[in-house]
Tab-separated table of C-alpha atoms in Angstrom:
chain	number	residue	atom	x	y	z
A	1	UNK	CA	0.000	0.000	0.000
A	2	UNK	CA	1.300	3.961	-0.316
A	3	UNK	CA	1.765	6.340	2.867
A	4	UNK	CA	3.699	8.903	3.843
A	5	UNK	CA	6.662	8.744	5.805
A	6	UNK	CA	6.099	10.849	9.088
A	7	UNK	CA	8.872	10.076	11.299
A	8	UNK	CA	12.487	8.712	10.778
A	9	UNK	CA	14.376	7.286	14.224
A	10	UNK	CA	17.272	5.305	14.279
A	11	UNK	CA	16.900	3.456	10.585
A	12	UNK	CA	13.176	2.763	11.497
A	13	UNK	CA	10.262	4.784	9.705
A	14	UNK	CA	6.592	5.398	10.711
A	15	UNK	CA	4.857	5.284	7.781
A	16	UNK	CA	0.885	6.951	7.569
A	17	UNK	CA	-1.094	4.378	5.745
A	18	UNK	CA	-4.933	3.501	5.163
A	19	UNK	CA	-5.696	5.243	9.021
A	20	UNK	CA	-2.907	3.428	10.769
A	21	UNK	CA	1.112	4.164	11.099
A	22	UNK	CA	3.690	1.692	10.700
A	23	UNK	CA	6.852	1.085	12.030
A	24	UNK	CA	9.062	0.161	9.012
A	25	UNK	CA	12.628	-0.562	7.837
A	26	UNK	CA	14.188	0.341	4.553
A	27	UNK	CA	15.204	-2.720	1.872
A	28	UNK	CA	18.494	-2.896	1.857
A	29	UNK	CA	18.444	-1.685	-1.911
A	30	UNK	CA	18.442	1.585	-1.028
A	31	UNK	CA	21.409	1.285	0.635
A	32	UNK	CA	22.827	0.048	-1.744
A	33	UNK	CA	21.930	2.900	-4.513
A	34	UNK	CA	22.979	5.378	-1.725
A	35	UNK	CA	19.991	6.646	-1.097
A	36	UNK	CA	17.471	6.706	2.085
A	37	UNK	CA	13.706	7.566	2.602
A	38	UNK	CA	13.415	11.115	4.169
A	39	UNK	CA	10.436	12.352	6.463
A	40	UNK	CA	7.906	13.674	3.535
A	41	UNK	CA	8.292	10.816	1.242
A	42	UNK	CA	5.091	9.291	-0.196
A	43	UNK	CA	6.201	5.391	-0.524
A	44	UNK	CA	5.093	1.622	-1.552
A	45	UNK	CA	5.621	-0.626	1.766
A	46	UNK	CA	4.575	-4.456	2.029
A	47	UNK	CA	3.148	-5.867	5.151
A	48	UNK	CA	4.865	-7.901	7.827
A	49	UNK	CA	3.361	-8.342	10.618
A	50	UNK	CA	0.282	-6.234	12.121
A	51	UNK	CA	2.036	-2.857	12.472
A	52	UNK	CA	5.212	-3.542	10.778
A	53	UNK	CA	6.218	-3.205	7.173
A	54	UNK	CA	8.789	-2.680	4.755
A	55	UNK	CA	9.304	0.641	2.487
A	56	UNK	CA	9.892	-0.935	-0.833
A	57	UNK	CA	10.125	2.193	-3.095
A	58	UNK	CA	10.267	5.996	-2.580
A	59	UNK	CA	7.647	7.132	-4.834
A	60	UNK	CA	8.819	10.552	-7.280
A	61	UNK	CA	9.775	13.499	-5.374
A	62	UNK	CA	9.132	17.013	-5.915
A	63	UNK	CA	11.766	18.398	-3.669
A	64	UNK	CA	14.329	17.202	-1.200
A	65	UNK	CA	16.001	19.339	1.435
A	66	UNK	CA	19.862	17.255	2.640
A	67	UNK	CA	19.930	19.130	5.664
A	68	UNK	CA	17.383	18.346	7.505
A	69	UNK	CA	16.212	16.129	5.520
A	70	UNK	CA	12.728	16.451	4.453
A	71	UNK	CA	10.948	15.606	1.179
A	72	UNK	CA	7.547	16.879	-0.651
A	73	UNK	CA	7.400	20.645	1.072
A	74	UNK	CA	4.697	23.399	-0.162
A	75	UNK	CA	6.448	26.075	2.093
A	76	UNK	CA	9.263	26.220	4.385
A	77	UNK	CA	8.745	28.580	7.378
A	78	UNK	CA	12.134	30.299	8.376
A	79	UNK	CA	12.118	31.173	11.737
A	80	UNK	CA	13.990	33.716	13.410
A	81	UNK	CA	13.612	35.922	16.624
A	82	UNK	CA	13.816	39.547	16.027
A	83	UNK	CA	16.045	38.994	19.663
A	84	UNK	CA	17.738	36.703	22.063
A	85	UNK	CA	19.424	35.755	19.660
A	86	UNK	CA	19.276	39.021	17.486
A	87	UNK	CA	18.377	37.675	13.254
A	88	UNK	CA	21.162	37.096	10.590
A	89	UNK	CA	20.122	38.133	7.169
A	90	UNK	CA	22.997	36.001	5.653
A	91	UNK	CA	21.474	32.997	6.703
A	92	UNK	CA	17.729	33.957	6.159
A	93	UNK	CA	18.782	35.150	2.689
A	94	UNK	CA	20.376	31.589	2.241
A	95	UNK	CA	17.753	29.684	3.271
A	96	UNK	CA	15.317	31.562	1.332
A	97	UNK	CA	17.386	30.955	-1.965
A	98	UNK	CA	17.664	27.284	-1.421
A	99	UNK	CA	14.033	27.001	-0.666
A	100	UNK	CA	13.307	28.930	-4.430
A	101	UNK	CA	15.652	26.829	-6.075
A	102	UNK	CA	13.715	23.552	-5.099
A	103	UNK	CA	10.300	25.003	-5.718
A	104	UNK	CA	9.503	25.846	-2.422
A	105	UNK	CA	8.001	28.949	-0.962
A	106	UNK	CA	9.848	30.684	1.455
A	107	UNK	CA	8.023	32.335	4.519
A	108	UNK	CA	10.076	34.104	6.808
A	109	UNK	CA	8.498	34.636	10.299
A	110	UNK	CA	10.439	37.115	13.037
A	111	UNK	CA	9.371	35.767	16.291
A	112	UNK	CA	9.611	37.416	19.880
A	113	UNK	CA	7.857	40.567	18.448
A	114	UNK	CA	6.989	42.075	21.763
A	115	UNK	CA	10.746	42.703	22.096
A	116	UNK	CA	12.018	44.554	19.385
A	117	UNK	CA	10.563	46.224	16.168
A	118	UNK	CA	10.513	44.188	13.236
A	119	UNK	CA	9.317	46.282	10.675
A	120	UNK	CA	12.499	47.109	8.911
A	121	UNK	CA	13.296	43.841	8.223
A	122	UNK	CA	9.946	42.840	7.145
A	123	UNK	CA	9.636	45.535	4.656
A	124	UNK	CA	12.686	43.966	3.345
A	125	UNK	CA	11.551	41.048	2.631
A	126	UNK	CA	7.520	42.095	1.259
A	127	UNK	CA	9.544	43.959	-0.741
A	128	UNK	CA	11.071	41.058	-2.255
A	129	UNK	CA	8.154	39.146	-2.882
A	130	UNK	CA	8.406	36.704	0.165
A	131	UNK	CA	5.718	36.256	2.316
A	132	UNK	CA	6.673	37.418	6.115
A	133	UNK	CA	5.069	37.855	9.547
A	134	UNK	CA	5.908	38.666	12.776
A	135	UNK	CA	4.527	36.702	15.559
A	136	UNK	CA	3.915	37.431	19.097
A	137	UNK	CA	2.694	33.990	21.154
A	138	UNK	CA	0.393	36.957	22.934
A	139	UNK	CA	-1.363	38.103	19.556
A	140	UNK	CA	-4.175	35.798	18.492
A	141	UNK	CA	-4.374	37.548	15.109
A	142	UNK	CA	-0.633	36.607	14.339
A	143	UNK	CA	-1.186	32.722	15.133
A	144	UNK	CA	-4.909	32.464	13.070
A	145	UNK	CA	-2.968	33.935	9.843
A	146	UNK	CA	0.313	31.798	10.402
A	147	UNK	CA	-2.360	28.918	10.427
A	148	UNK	CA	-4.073	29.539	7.314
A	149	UNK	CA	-1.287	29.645	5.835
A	150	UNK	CA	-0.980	25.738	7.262
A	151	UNK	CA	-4.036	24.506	5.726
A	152	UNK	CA	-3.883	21.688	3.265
A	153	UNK	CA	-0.161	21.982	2.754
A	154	UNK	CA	3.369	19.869	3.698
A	155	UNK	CA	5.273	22.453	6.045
A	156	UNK	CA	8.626	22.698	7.905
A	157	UNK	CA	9.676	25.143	10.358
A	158	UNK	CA	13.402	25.608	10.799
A	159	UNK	CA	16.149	28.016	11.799
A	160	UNK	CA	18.527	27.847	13.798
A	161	UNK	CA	18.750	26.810	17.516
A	162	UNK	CA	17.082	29.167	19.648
A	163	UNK	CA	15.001	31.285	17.723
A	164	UNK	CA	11.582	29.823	19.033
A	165	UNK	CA	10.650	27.515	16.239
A	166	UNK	CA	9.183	24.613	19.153
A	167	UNK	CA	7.358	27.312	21.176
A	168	UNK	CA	5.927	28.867	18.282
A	169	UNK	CA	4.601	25.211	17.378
A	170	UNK	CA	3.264	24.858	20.576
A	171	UNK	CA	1.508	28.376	20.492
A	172	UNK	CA	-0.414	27.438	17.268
A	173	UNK	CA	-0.950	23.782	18.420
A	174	UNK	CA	-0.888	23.301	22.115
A	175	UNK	CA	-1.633	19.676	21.636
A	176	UNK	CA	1.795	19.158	20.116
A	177	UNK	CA	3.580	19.786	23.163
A	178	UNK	CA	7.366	19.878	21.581
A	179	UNK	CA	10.141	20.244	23.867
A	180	UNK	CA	11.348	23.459	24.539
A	181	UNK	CA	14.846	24.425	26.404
A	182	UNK	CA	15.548	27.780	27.563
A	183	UNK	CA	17.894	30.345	26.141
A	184	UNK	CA	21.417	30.155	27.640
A	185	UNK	CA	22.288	33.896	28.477
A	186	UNK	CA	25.823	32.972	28.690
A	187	UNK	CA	25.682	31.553	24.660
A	188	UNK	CA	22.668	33.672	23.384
A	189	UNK	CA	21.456	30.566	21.974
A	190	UNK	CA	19.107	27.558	23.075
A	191	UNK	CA	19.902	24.350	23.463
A	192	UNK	CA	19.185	21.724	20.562
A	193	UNK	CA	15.636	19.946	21.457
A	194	UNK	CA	14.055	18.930	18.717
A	195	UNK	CA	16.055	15.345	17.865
A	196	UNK	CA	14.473	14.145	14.812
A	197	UNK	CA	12.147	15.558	11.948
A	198	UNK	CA	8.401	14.200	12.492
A	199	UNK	CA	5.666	15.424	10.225
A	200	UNK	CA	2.236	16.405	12.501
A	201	UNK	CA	-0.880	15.842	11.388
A	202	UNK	CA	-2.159	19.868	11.587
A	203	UNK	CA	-5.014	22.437	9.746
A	204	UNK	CA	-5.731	19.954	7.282
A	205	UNK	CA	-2.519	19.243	6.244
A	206	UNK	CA	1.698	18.633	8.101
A	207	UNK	CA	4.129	20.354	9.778
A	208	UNK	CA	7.798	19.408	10.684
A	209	UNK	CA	9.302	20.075	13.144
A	210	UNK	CA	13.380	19.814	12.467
A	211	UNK	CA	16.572	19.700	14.613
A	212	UNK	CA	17.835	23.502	14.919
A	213	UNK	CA	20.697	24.094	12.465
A	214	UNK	CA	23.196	26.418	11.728
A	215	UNK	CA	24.449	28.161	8.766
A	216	UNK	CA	27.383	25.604	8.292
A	217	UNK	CA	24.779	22.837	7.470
A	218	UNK	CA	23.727	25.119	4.509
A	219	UNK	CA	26.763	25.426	3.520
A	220	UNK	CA	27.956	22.464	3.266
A	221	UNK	CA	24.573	20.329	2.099
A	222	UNK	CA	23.043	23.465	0.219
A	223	UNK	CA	25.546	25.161	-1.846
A	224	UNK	CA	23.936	26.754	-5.118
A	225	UNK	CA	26.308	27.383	-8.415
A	226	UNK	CA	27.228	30.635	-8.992
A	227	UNK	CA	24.755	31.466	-12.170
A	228	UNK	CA	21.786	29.623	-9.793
A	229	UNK	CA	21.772	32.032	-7.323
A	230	UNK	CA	20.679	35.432	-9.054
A	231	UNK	CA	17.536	33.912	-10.036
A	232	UNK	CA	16.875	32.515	-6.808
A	233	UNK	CA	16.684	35.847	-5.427
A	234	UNK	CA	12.785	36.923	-6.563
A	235	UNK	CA	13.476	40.791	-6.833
A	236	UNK	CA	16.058	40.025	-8.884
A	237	UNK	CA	14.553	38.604	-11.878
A	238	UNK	CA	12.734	41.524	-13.370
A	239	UNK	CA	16.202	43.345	-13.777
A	240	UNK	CA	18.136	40.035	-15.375
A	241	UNK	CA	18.422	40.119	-18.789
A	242	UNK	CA	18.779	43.848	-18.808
A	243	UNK	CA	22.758	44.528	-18.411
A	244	UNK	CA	24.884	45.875	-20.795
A	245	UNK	CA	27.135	42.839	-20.892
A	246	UNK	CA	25.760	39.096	-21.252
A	247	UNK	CA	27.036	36.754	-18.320
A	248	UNK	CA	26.505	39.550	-15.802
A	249	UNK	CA	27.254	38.285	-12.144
A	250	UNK	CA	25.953	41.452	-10.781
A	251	UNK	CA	28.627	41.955	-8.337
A	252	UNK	CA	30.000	45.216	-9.351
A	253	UNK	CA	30.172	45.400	-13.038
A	254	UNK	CA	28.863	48.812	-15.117
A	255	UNK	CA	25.799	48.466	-16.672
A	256	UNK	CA	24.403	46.404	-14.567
A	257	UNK	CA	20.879	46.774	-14.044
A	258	UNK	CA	20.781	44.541	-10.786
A	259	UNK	CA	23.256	47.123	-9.577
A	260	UNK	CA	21.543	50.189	-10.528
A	261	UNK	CA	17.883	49.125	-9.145
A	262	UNK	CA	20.123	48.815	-5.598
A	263	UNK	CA	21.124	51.788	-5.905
A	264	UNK	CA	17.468	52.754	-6.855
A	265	UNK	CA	16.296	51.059	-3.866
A	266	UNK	CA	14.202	48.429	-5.550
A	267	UNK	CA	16.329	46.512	-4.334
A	268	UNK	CA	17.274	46.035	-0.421
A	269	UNK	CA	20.767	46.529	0.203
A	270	UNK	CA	21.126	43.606	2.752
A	271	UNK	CA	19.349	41.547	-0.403
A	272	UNK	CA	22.292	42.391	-2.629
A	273	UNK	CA	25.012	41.728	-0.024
A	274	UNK	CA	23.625	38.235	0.940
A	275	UNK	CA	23.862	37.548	-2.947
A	276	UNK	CA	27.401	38.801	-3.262
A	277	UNK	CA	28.701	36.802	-0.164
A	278	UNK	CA	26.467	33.584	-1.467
A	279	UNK	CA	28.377	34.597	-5.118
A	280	UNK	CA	32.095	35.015	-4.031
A	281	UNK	CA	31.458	31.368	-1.619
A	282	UNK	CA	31.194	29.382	-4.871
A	283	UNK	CA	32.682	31.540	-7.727
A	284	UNK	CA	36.018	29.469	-7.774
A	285	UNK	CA	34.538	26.073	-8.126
A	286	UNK	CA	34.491	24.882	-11.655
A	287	UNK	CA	30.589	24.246	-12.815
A	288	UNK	CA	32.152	20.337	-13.614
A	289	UNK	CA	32.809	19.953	-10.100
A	290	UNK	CA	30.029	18.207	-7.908
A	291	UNK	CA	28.687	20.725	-5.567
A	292	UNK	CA	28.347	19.044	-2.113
C-alpha cells in the first residue's frame, strides 16, 4: 500500500497508511543505490506483521532538502527571533534561496515581536516578494494567519537553535507539546531539542518540526552554483536580462541593471550583499565539479 513517511528514528520509519502508522525498515536496496527515505516521502511498503512493514520504493519526489532532511514541502517557514538571539540576514537570505531553487516557498516569520521592532526587516523582505510575519505567542491575530497559511499543505519550520521555532509550534498547536529548552544567556542561543524531523498531522494538512541548524549545514549540504543564485533571489529577476554585458554576475560590473535598481532602492541593500557573499562562496569552483 502507499503512505507517507512521518517520522524517521534510528533506521526505522513510521509510515501513515490507510488510518494506521507503521513502524518500518528500509530494503536494503536503497542502501545500496545510496539513497534513504526522508520524512515527507510518499512510498510503496509491504506488510509484515500487524504494524510492521517494509518501504519498498520511494515514490517521485518534488523536492528534497539534505539538511534536515525532508521531502515533498509546499512552504518552508524560516524562523527567526527579532532577539535573544538578534536575526542574521545572511542565513535567512540563504535559506530563502535554497528554498526557491527547489520550488519551495519561502516564509520568513520574526518571532519574539513584543521585544524589538521588526518592521524594517519585514519591509525587506515584502519587498522582495516573500511572504513574512511577525509573531507574538500573545497576539491571536498573528497565530490564526500563520495557520491559514498551514491549511492543506506539507510544512517545515526551521532556523537555527534558539530562535523559538518549538514554542511557536506549541503556540499554534498546544496539543503538540514539543520540547522546549531555555535560552542560555551565557551563549545567546538555546539548546538543541528537537532530535528528529516528524511530520504532525495539523489544519488539514503537516508540519515538521526539524533539529535547529546552523548556517554551516547550509553550507555544506546546500551550496547553489554561482549562475543559480541570481535567479533565486525573486526581486532580482525583473532586472536580469537587462545589463549591458551578457554573463553579468551582478557583483560590481557597469551596466548592470541589478546594480543600478540597488542603488534605486528596488532593491534592499542587505538583499544584494547576501547575494554577493552567497556569489564570491562558490565563484572558484568549476561548474564540472560536484557541488556538495
Amino acid at each position: 500500500m502507499r503512505g507517507l513517511i512521518i517520522k524517521a528514528v534510528s533506521g526505522f520509519y513510521y509510515v501513515e497508511a490507510a488510518d494506521r502508522v507503521y513502524e518500518c525498515k528500509a530494503r536494503g536496496i536503497f542502501r545500496k543505490k545510496g539513497i534513504s527515505p526522508s520524512v515527507g516521502d510518499r512510498v510503496e511498503i509491504s506488510l509484515l506483521e500487524e504494524d510492521k512493514a517494509q518501504v519498498e520504493e520511494i515514490l517521485l519526489r518534488k523536492n528534497y532538502l539534505v539538511r534536515p532532511p525532508l521531502s515533498n514541502l509546499d512552504r518552508l517557514f524560516i524562523v527567526s527571533s527579532i532577539s535573544q538571539p538578534s536575526p542574521n540576514t545572511l542565513i535567512i537570505d540563504k535559506i530563502c534561496a535554497v528554498a526557491v531553487s527547489k520550488g519551495i516557498e519561502p516564509v520568513v516569520v520574526f518571532t519574539k515581536s513584543d521585544l524589538a521592532d521588526c518592521s524594517k526587516l519585514m519591509k525587506i523582505y515584502k519587498s522582495a516578494g516573500i511572504e513574512c510575519f511577525s509573531y507574538s505567542i500573545t497576539d491571536e491575530e498573528d497565530k490564526q494567519k500563520l495557520v491559514s497559511m498551514l491549511k492543506g499543505k506539507i510544512s517545515a519550520f526551521t532556523g537555527n537553535t534558539g530562535v523559538g521555532k518549538s514554542s511557536l509550534l506549541n503556540s499554534l498547536f498546544p496539543d503538540l507539546n514539543i520540547a522546549t529548552a531555555e535560552i542560555s544567556k551565557k551563549l545567546g542561543r538555546g539548546r538543541h531539542t528537537t532530535r528528529h524531523s516528524e511530520l504532525y498531522p495539523v489544519a488539514g494538512g503537516y508540519v515538521a518540526d526539524t533539529p535547529g541548524f546552523s548556517t554551516v549545514d547550509i553550507e555544506r549540504y546546500e551550496l547553489l552554483r554561482k549562475n543559480e543564485i541570481a535567479p533565486c533571489f525573486p526581486e532580482f529577476r525583473e532586472f536580469i536580462g537587462q545589463c549591458r554585458f551578457t554573463g553579468c554576475s551582478h557583483m560590481c560590473e557597469k551596466g548592470c541593471a541589478v546594480i543600478e535598481a540597488v542603488g534605486d532602492g528596488k532593491i534592499p541593500v542587505s538583499r544584494h550583499e547576501s547575494y554577493k557573499q552567497m556569489y564570491n562562496e562558490v565563484k572558484d569552483i568549476p561548474d564540472w565539479k560536484k557541488m556538495p
